[in-house]
């Protein structure tokens, strides 16, 4: 089920609601700040980003700078406390995937919710970037 709302300026926001699992994206959610902690993983070549808040165009620049500044072979993004990502946020992750692949680096996502998983499927990014239920599973997966 899709609903559209618009205004006289011709700007529309479509929210797809397949069921109760997906809620409307509110302006408050979209404009929430993004904070993150970067912690070491189980090996010296692993780093884990613990995300707090959505990854959107309005807040992704510090995240992008830190993400691209690392040299670790494995980067894990923990979405446990991040409910939303927009196309700009996905673009940052995909750019990291492409540049990392050339440098022998891998990125994995952990604990993505239904909304983020659907964006990955819709864009076919799920065929490139793997998701895992836990950090331990992401660290243990073969390269």
Coordinates of N, CA, C and O in Angstrom, one line a residue:
X1 N 0.8 -1.2 0.0 CA 0.0 0.0 0.0 C 0.9 1.2 0.0 O 1.8 1.3 0.8
X2 N 0.6 2.2 -0.9 CA 1.4 3.4 -0.9 C 0.5 4.6 -0.8 O -0.6 4.6 -1.3
X3 N 1.0 5.6 0.0 CA 0.2 6.8 0.1 C 1.0 7.9 -0.3 O 2.2 7.9 -0.1
X4 N 0.4 8.9 -0.9 CA 1.1 10.1 -1.3 C 0.5 11.3 -0.7 O -0.7 11.5 -0.5
X5 N 1.4 12.2 -0.3 CA 0.9 13.5 0.2 C 1.7 14.6 -0.5 O 2.8 14.3 -0.9
X6 N 1.1 15.7 -0.8 CA 1.8 16.7 -1.5 C 1.4 18.1 -1.1 O 0.6 18.2 -0.3
X7 N 2.0 19.0 -1.8 CA 1.6 20.4 -1.6 C 1.5 21.1 -2.9 O 1.8 20.5 -3.9
X8 N 1.2 22.4 -2.9 CA 1.0 23.1 -4.1 C 2.3 23.2 -4.9 O 2.3 23.4 -6.1
X9 N 3.4 23.1 -4.3 CA 4.7 23.2 -5.0 C 5.1 21.9 -5.7 O 6.1 21.9 -6.4
X10 N 4.3 20.9 -5.7 CA 4.5 19.7 -6.5 C 5.5 18.8 -5.9 O 6.0 17.9 -6.5
X11 N 5.8 18.9 -4.6 CA 6.8 18.0 -3.9 C 5.9 16.9 -3.2 O 5.0 17.2 -2.4
X12 N 6.2 15.7 -3.5 CA 5.5 14.6 -2.9 C 6.4 13.7 -2.1 O 7.5 13.4 -2.5
X13 N 5.9 13.1 -1.1 CA 6.6 12.1 -0.3 C 5.7 10.8 -0.3 O 4.6 10.9 0.1
X14 N 6.3 9.7 -0.8 CA 5.6 8.5 -0.8 C 6.1 7.6 0.2 O 7.3 7.4 0.4
X15 N 5.2 7.0 1.0 CA 5.6 6.1 2.0 C 4.9 4.7 1.7 O 3.7 4.7 1.6
X16 N 5.7 3.7 1.6 CA 5.2 2.4 1.2 C 5.0 1.7 2.6 O 5.9 1.6 3.4
X17 N 3.8 1.2 2.7 CA 3.4 0.5 4.0 C 2.9 -0.9 3.7 O 1.7 -1.1 3.5
X18 N 3.8 -1.9 3.6 CA 3.4 -3.3 3.4 C 2.7 -3.9 4.6 O 2.0 -4.9 4.5
X19 N 2.8 -3.3 5.7 CA 2.2 -3.9 6.9 C 2.6 -3.1 8.1 O 3.2 -2.0 8.0
X20 N 2.3 -3.6 9.3 CA 2.7 -2.9 10.5 C 4.2 -2.8 10.8 O 4.6 -2.0 11.6
X21 N 5.0 -3.6 10.1 CA 6.4 -3.6 10.3 C 7.1 -2.3 9.9 O 8.2 -2.0 10.3
X22 N 6.4 -1.5 9.0 CA 7.1 -0.3 8.5 C 6.2 0.9 8.9 O 5.0 0.9 8.6
X23 N 6.8 1.8 9.5 CA 6.0 3.0 9.9 C 6.4 4.2 9.1 O 7.4 4.2 8.3
X24 N 5.6 5.2 9.2 CA 5.8 6.4 8.4 C 7.1 7.1 8.8 O 7.4 7.2 10.0
X25 N 7.9 7.6 7.8 CA 9.1 8.3 8.1 C 8.7 9.8 8.5 O 8.1 10.5 7.6
X26 N 8.9 10.2 9.7 CA 8.5 11.5 10.1 C 9.6 12.5 9.9 O 10.8 12.1 9.8
X27 N 9.3 13.8 9.8 CA 10.3 14.8 9.7 C 11.3 14.8 10.9 O 12.5 15.0 10.7
X28 N 10.7 14.5 12.1 CA 11.6 14.4 13.3 C 12.6 13.3 13.1 O 13.8 13.4 13.4
X29 N 12.2 12.1 12.6 CA 13.1 11.0 12.3 C 14.2 11.4 11.3 O 15.4 11.1 11.5
X30 N 13.8 12.0 10.3 CA 14.7 12.4 9.2 C 15.7 13.4 9.7 O 16.9 13.4 9.2
X31 N 15.3 14.3 10.5 CA 16.2 15.4 11.0 C 16.9 15.1 12.3 O 17.6 15.9 12.8
X32 N 16.8 13.8 12.8 CA 17.5 13.5 14.0 C 19.0 13.5 13.7 O 19.5 13.3 12.6
X33 N 19.8 13.8 14.7 CA 21.3 13.8 14.5 C 21.8 12.4 14.5 O 21.2 11.4 15.0
X34 N 22.9 12.2 13.8 CA 23.6 10.9 13.8 C 24.9 11.1 14.6 O 25.7 12.0 14.5
X35 N 25.0 10.2 15.6 CA 26.2 10.0 16.4 C 26.7 8.6 16.2 O 25.9 7.7 15.9
X36 N 28.0 8.4 16.4 CA 28.5 7.1 16.3 C 29.7 6.9 17.1 O 30.4 7.9 17.4
X37 N 30.0 5.7 17.5 CA 31.2 5.3 18.3 C 31.9 4.4 17.3 O 31.3 3.5 16.7
X38 N 33.2 4.5 17.3 CA 34.0 3.6 16.5 C 34.8 2.8 17.5 O 35.6 3.4 18.3
X39 N 34.6 1.5 17.5 CA 35.3 0.6 18.5 C 36.0 -0.5 17.7 O 35.7 -0.9 16.6
X40 N 37.1 -1.0 18.3 CA 37.8 -2.1 17.7 C 37.0 -3.4 17.7 O 36.2 -3.6 18.6
X41 N 37.3 -4.2 16.7 CA 36.6 -5.5 16.6 C 37.5 -6.5 17.3 O 38.4 -6.2 18.1
X42 N 37.3 -7.8 17.0 CA 38.0 -8.9 17.6 C 39.4 -9.0 17.1 O 40.2 -9.7 17.7
X43 N 39.8 -8.4 16.0 CA 41.1 -8.4 15.5 C 41.6 -6.9 15.2 O 40.7 -6.0 15.1
X44 N 42.8 -6.7 15.0 CA 43.4 -5.4 14.8 C 42.9 -4.8 13.5 O 42.9 -3.6 13.3
X45 N 42.5 -5.6 12.5 CA 42.1 -5.2 11.2 C 40.6 -5.0 11.1 O 40.0 -5.0 10.0
X46 N 39.9 -4.9 12.3 CA 38.4 -4.7 12.3 C 38.1 -3.5 13.1 O 38.6 -3.3 14.2
X47 N 37.1 -2.7 12.5 CA 36.5 -1.6 13.3 C 35.0 -1.7 13.2 O 34.5 -2.2 12.2
X48 N 34.4 -1.3 14.2 CA 32.9 -1.3 14.3 C 32.4 0.0 14.6 O 32.8 0.7 15.5
X49 N 31.4 0.5 13.7 CA 30.7 1.7 13.9 C 29.4 1.4 14.6 O 28.6 0.7 14.0
X50 N 29.2 1.9 15.8 CA 27.9 1.8 16.5 C 27.1 3.1 16.2 O 27.4 4.1 16.8
X51 N 26.2 3.0 15.3 CA 25.4 4.1 14.9 C 24.3 4.4 15.8 O 23.6 3.5 16.3
X52 N 24.0 5.7 16.0 CA 22.9 6.2 16.9 C 22.2 7.3 16.1 O 22.7 8.4 15.9
X53 N 21.1 6.9 15.5 CA 20.3 7.9 14.7 C 20.4 7.5 13.2 O 21.1 6.6 12.8
X54 N 19.6 8.3 12.4 CA 19.6 7.9 11.0 C 20.8 8.5 10.2 O 21.5 9.4 10.7
X55 N 21.1 7.9 9.1 CA 22.2 8.4 8.2 C 21.4 9.1 7.0 O 20.8 8.4 6.2
X56 N 21.5 10.4 7.0 CA 20.8 11.2 6.0 C 21.7 12.3 5.5 O 22.8 12.5 6.1
X57 N 21.3 12.9 4.4 CA 22.1 13.9 3.8 C 22.5 15.0 4.8 O 23.6 15.6 4.8
X58 N 21.5 15.3 5.7 CA 21.8 16.5 6.6 C 22.8 16.2 7.7 O 23.2 17.1 8.4
X59 N 23.2 14.9 7.9 CA 24.1 14.6 9.0 C 25.2 13.6 8.7 O 25.9 13.2 9.5
X60 N 25.4 13.3 7.4 CA 26.4 12.2 7.1 C 27.8 12.7 6.9 O 28.7 11.8 6.8
X61 N 28.2 13.9 6.9 CA 29.5 14.3 6.5 C 30.6 13.9 7.4 O 31.7 13.5 7.0
X62 N 30.4 14.0 8.7 CA 31.3 13.6 9.7 C 31.5 12.1 9.6 O 32.6 11.5 9.7
X63 N 30.4 11.4 9.5 CA 30.4 9.9 9.4 C 31.2 9.5 8.1 O 32.1 8.6 8.2
X64 N 31.0 10.1 7.0 CA 31.7 9.8 5.8 C 33.2 10.0 5.9 O 34.0 9.2 5.5
X65 N 33.6 11.1 6.6 CA 35.0 11.4 6.8 C 35.7 10.4 7.6 O 36.8 9.9 7.3
X66 N 35.1 9.9 8.7 CA 35.7 8.9 9.6 C 35.7 7.6 8.9 O 36.6 6.8 8.9
X67 N 34.6 7.2 8.2 CA 34.4 6.0 7.5 C 35.5 5.8 6.4 O 36.2 4.8 6.4
X68 N 35.7 6.8 5.6 CA 36.7 6.7 4.5 C 38.1 6.9 5.0 O 39.1 6.6 4.3
X69 N 38.3 7.4 6.2 CA 39.7 7.6 6.8 C 40.3 6.4 7.4 O 41.5 6.4 7.7
X70 N 39.6 5.3 7.5 CA 40.2 4.1 8.1 C 41.0 3.3 7.2 O 40.9 3.4 6.0
X71 N 41.8 2.4 7.7 CA 42.6 1.5 6.9 C 42.4 0.0 7.3 O 43.0 -0.8 6.7
X72 N 41.4 -0.2 8.2 CA 41.2 -1.6 8.6 C 40.6 -2.4 7.4 O 39.9 -1.9 6.5
X73 N 40.8 -3.7 7.4 CA 40.4 -4.6 6.3 C 38.9 -4.9 6.4 O 38.2 -5.1 5.4
X74 N 38.3 -4.8 7.6 CA 36.9 -5.1 7.8 C 36.3 -3.9 8.6 O 36.7 -3.6 9.7
X75 N 35.2 -3.4 8.0 CA 34.4 -2.4 8.7 C 33.0 -2.9 8.9 O 32.4 -3.4 7.9
X76 N 32.5 -2.8 10.1 CA 31.1 -3.3 10.4 C 30.3 -2.1 10.9 O 30.7 -1.3 11.7
X77 N 29.1 -1.9 10.2 CA 28.2 -0.9 10.7 C 27.1 -1.5 11.5 O 26.3 -2.3 10.9
X78 N 27.0 -1.2 12.7 CA 26.0 -1.7 13.6 C 24.8 -0.8 13.6 O 24.8 0.3 14.2
X79 N 23.7 -1.2 13.0 CA 22.4 -0.5 12.9 C 21.4 -0.7 14.0 O 20.3 -0.3 13.9
X80 N 21.9 -1.3 15.1 CA 21.0 -1.6 16.2 C 20.2 -0.3 16.7 O 19.0 -0.4 16.9
X81 N 20.8 0.8 16.7 CA 20.2 2.1 17.1 C 20.0 3.1 16.0 O 20.0 4.3 16.2
X82 N 20.0 2.6 14.8 CA 19.8 3.4 13.6 C 18.6 2.9 12.8 O 18.8 1.8 12.2
X83 N 17.5 3.6 12.8 CA 16.3 3.1 12.1 C 16.1 3.5 10.7 O 15.3 2.9 10.0
X84 N 16.9 4.4 10.2 CA 16.6 4.9 8.9 C 17.9 5.3 8.2 O 18.9 5.8 8.8
X85 N 17.9 5.2 6.8 CA 19.0 5.6 6.0 C 18.4 6.1 4.7 O 17.5 5.5 4.2
X86 N 18.8 7.3 4.2 CA 18.3 7.8 3.0 C 19.2 7.5 1.8 O 20.2 6.8 2.0
X87 N 18.9 7.9 0.6 CA 19.7 7.6 -0.5 C 21.1 8.1 -0.4 O 22.1 7.5 -0.9
X88 N 21.3 9.3 0.2 CA 22.6 9.9 0.3 C 23.5 9.0 1.3 O 24.6 8.7 1.1
X89 N 22.8 8.5 2.4 CA 23.5 7.6 3.3 C 23.9 6.3 2.6 O 25.0 5.8 2.8
X90 N 23.0 5.8 1.8 CA 23.3 4.6 1.1 C 24.4 4.8 0.1 O 25.3 4.0 -0.1
X91 N 24.4 6.0 -0.5 CA 25.5 6.3 -1.4 C 26.9 6.3 -0.8 O 27.9 5.9 -1.3
X92 N 27.0 6.8 0.4 CA 28.2 6.9 1.2 C 28.7 5.4 1.4 O 29.9 5.1 1.2
X93 N 27.8 4.6 1.8 CA 28.1 3.2 2.1 C 28.6 2.5 0.8 O 29.6 1.7 0.8
X94 N 27.8 2.7 -0.3 CA 28.2 2.1 -1.5 C 29.5 2.6 -2.1 O 30.3 1.8 -2.6
X95 N 29.8 3.9 -1.9 CA 31.1 4.4 -2.3 C 32.2 3.8 -1.5 O 33.3 3.5 -2.1
X96 N 32.0 3.6 -0.2 CA 33.0 2.9 0.6 C 33.2 1.5 0.1 O 34.3 1.0 0.0
X97 N 32.1 0.8 -0.2 CA 32.2 -0.6 -0.7 C 33.1 -0.6 -2.0 O 34.0 -1.5 -2.1
X98 N 32.8 0.2 -2.9 CA 33.5 0.2 -4.2 C 35.0 0.6 -4.0 O 35.9 -0.2 -4.5
X99 N 35.3 1.6 -3.3 CA 36.7 2.0 -3.1 C 37.4 1.0 -2.2 O 38.6 0.7 -2.4
X100 N 36.7 0.4 -1.2 CA 37.3 -0.6 -0.3 C 37.6 -1.9 -1.1 O 38.6 -2.5 -0.8
X101 N 36.8 -2.2 -2.0 CA 37.0 -3.5 -2.8 C 38.3 -3.4 -3.5 O 39.1 -4.4 -3.6
X102 N 38.6 -2.2 -4.1 CA 39.9 -2.0 -4.8 C 41.1 -2.1 -3.8 O 42.2 -2.4 -4.3
X103 N 40.9 -1.8 -2.6 CA 42.0 -1.8 -1.6 C 41.9 -3.0 -0.7 O 42.6 -3.0 0.3
X104 N 41.1 -4.0 -1.0 CA 41.1 -5.2 -0.2 C 40.3 -5.1 1.1 O 40.6 -5.8 2.1
X105 N 39.4 -4.1 1.2 CA 38.6 -3.9 2.4 C 37.1 -4.4 2.2 O 36.6 -4.4 1.1
X106 N 36.5 -4.7 3.3 CA 35.1 -5.2 3.2 C 34.3 -4.4 4.2 O 34.8 -4.0 5.3
X107 N 33.0 -4.2 3.9 CA 32.1 -3.6 4.8 C 30.9 -4.5 4.9 O 30.5 -5.2 4.0
X108 N 30.4 -4.6 6.2 CA 29.3 -5.5 6.5 C 28.3 -4.7 7.4 O 28.8 -3.9 8.2
X109 N 27.0 -5.0 7.3 CA 26.0 -4.3 8.1 C 25.4 -5.3 9.1 O 25.2 -6.5 8.8
X110 N 25.1 -4.8 10.3 CA 24.6 -5.7 11.3 C 23.3 -5.0 11.9 O 23.2 -3.8 12.0
X111 N 22.3 -5.9 12.1 CA 21.1 -5.5 12.8 C 20.3 -4.5 12.0 O 19.7 -3.5 12.6
X112 N 20.2 -4.6 10.7 CA 19.4 -3.7 9.9 C 17.9 -4.0 10.1 O 17.5 -5.2 10.2
X113 N 17.1 -3.0 10.3 CA 15.7 -3.2 10.4 C 15.0 -3.4 9.1 O 15.7 -3.4 8.0
X114 N 13.7 -3.6 9.1 CA 12.9 -3.9 7.9 C 13.1 -2.7 6.9 O 13.3 -3.0 5.7
X115 N 13.0 -1.5 7.3 CA 13.1 -0.4 6.4 C 14.4 -0.3 5.7 O 14.5 -0.1 4.5
X116 N 15.5 -0.5 6.4 CA 16.9 -0.5 5.8 C 17.0 -1.7 4.9 O 17.5 -1.5 3.8
X117 N 16.6 -2.8 5.3 CA 16.7 -4.0 4.5 C 15.9 -3.8 3.2 O 16.4 -4.3 2.1
X118 N 14.8 -3.2 3.2 CA 14.0 -3.0 2.0 C 14.7 -2.0 1.0 O 14.7 -2.2 -0.2
X119 N 15.3 -1.0 1.6 CA 16.1 -0.1 0.7 C 17.3 -0.8 0.1 O 17.5 -0.6 -1.1
X120 N 17.9 -1.7 0.8 CA 19.0 -2.5 0.2 C 18.5 -3.4 -0.9 O 19.1 -3.5 -1.9
X121 N 17.3 -4.0 -0.7 CA 16.7 -4.9 -1.7 C 16.3 -4.0 -2.9 O 16.6 -4.4 -4.1
X122 N 15.6 -2.9 -2.7 CA 15.1 -2.1 -3.8 C 16.2 -1.6 -4.7 O 16.0 -1.5 -5.9
X123 N 17.4 -1.3 -4.1 CA 18.5 -0.8 -4.9 C 19.5 -1.9 -5.3 O 20.5 -1.6 -6.0
X124 N 19.2 -3.1 -5.0 CA 20.1 -4.3 -5.2 C 21.4 -4.2 -4.5 O 22.3 -5.0 -4.8
X125 N 21.5 -3.3 -3.5 CA 22.7 -3.2 -2.7 C 22.9 -4.4 -1.9 O 24.1 -4.7 -1.5
X126 N 21.8 -5.1 -1.6 CA 22.0 -6.4 -0.8 C 22.8 -7.4 -1.5 O 23.2 -8.4 -0.9
X127 N 22.9 -7.3 -2.8 CA 23.8 -8.3 -3.5 C 25.2 -8.0 -3.4 O 26.1 -8.8 -3.7
X128 N 25.6 -6.8 -3.0 CA 26.9 -6.4 -2.8 C 27.4 -6.4 -1.3 O 28.5 -6.8 -1.0
X129 N 26.5 -5.8 -0.5 CA 26.9 -5.7 0.9 C 26.0 -6.6 1.7 O 24.8 -6.6 1.7
X130 N 26.7 -7.5 2.5 CA 26.0 -8.5 3.2 C 25.5 -8.0 4.6 O 26.2 -7.1 5.2
X131 N 24.4 -8.5 5.1 CA 23.9 -8.1 6.4 C 23.9 -9.3 7.3 O 23.8 -10.5 6.9
X132 N 24.1 -9.1 8.6 CA 24.2 -10.1 9.6 C 23.4 -9.7 10.8 O 23.1 -8.6 11.1
X133 N 23.0 -10.8 11.6 CA 22.2 -10.5 12.8 C 23.0 -10.0 13.9 O 22.5 -9.3 14.8
X134 N 24.3 -10.3 14.0 CA 25.1 -9.9 15.1 C 26.5 -9.5 14.7 O 27.0 -9.9 13.6
X135 N 27.2 -8.8 15.5 CA 28.6 -8.4 15.2 C 29.5 -9.7 15.1 O 30.3 -9.8 14.3
X136 N 29.2 -10.6 16.1 CA 30.0 -11.9 16.1 C 29.9 -12.6 14.7 O 30.9 -13.1 14.2
X137 N 28.7 -12.7 14.2 CA 28.4 -13.3 12.9 C 29.1 -12.6 11.8 O 29.7 -13.2 10.9
X138 N 29.1 -11.3 11.8 CA 29.7 -10.5 10.8 C 31.3 -10.6 10.8 O 31.9 -10.7 9.8
X139 N 31.8 -10.7 12.0 CA 33.3 -10.9 12.1 C 33.7 -12.3 11.7 O 34.8 -12.5 11.2
X140 N 32.8 -13.3 12.0 CA 33.2 -14.7 11.7 C 33.0 -15.1 10.2 O 33.6 -16.1 9.8
X141 N 32.2 -14.3 9.5 CA 31.9 -14.6 8.1 C 33.2 -14.6 7.2 O 34.1 -13.8 7.4
X142 N 33.3 -15.5 6.3 CA 34.5 -15.6 5.4 C 34.5 -14.3 4.5 O 33.5 -13.8 4.2
X143 N 35.7 -13.9 4.1 CA 35.8 -12.7 3.3 C 35.4 -13.0 1.9 O 35.5 -14.0 1.3

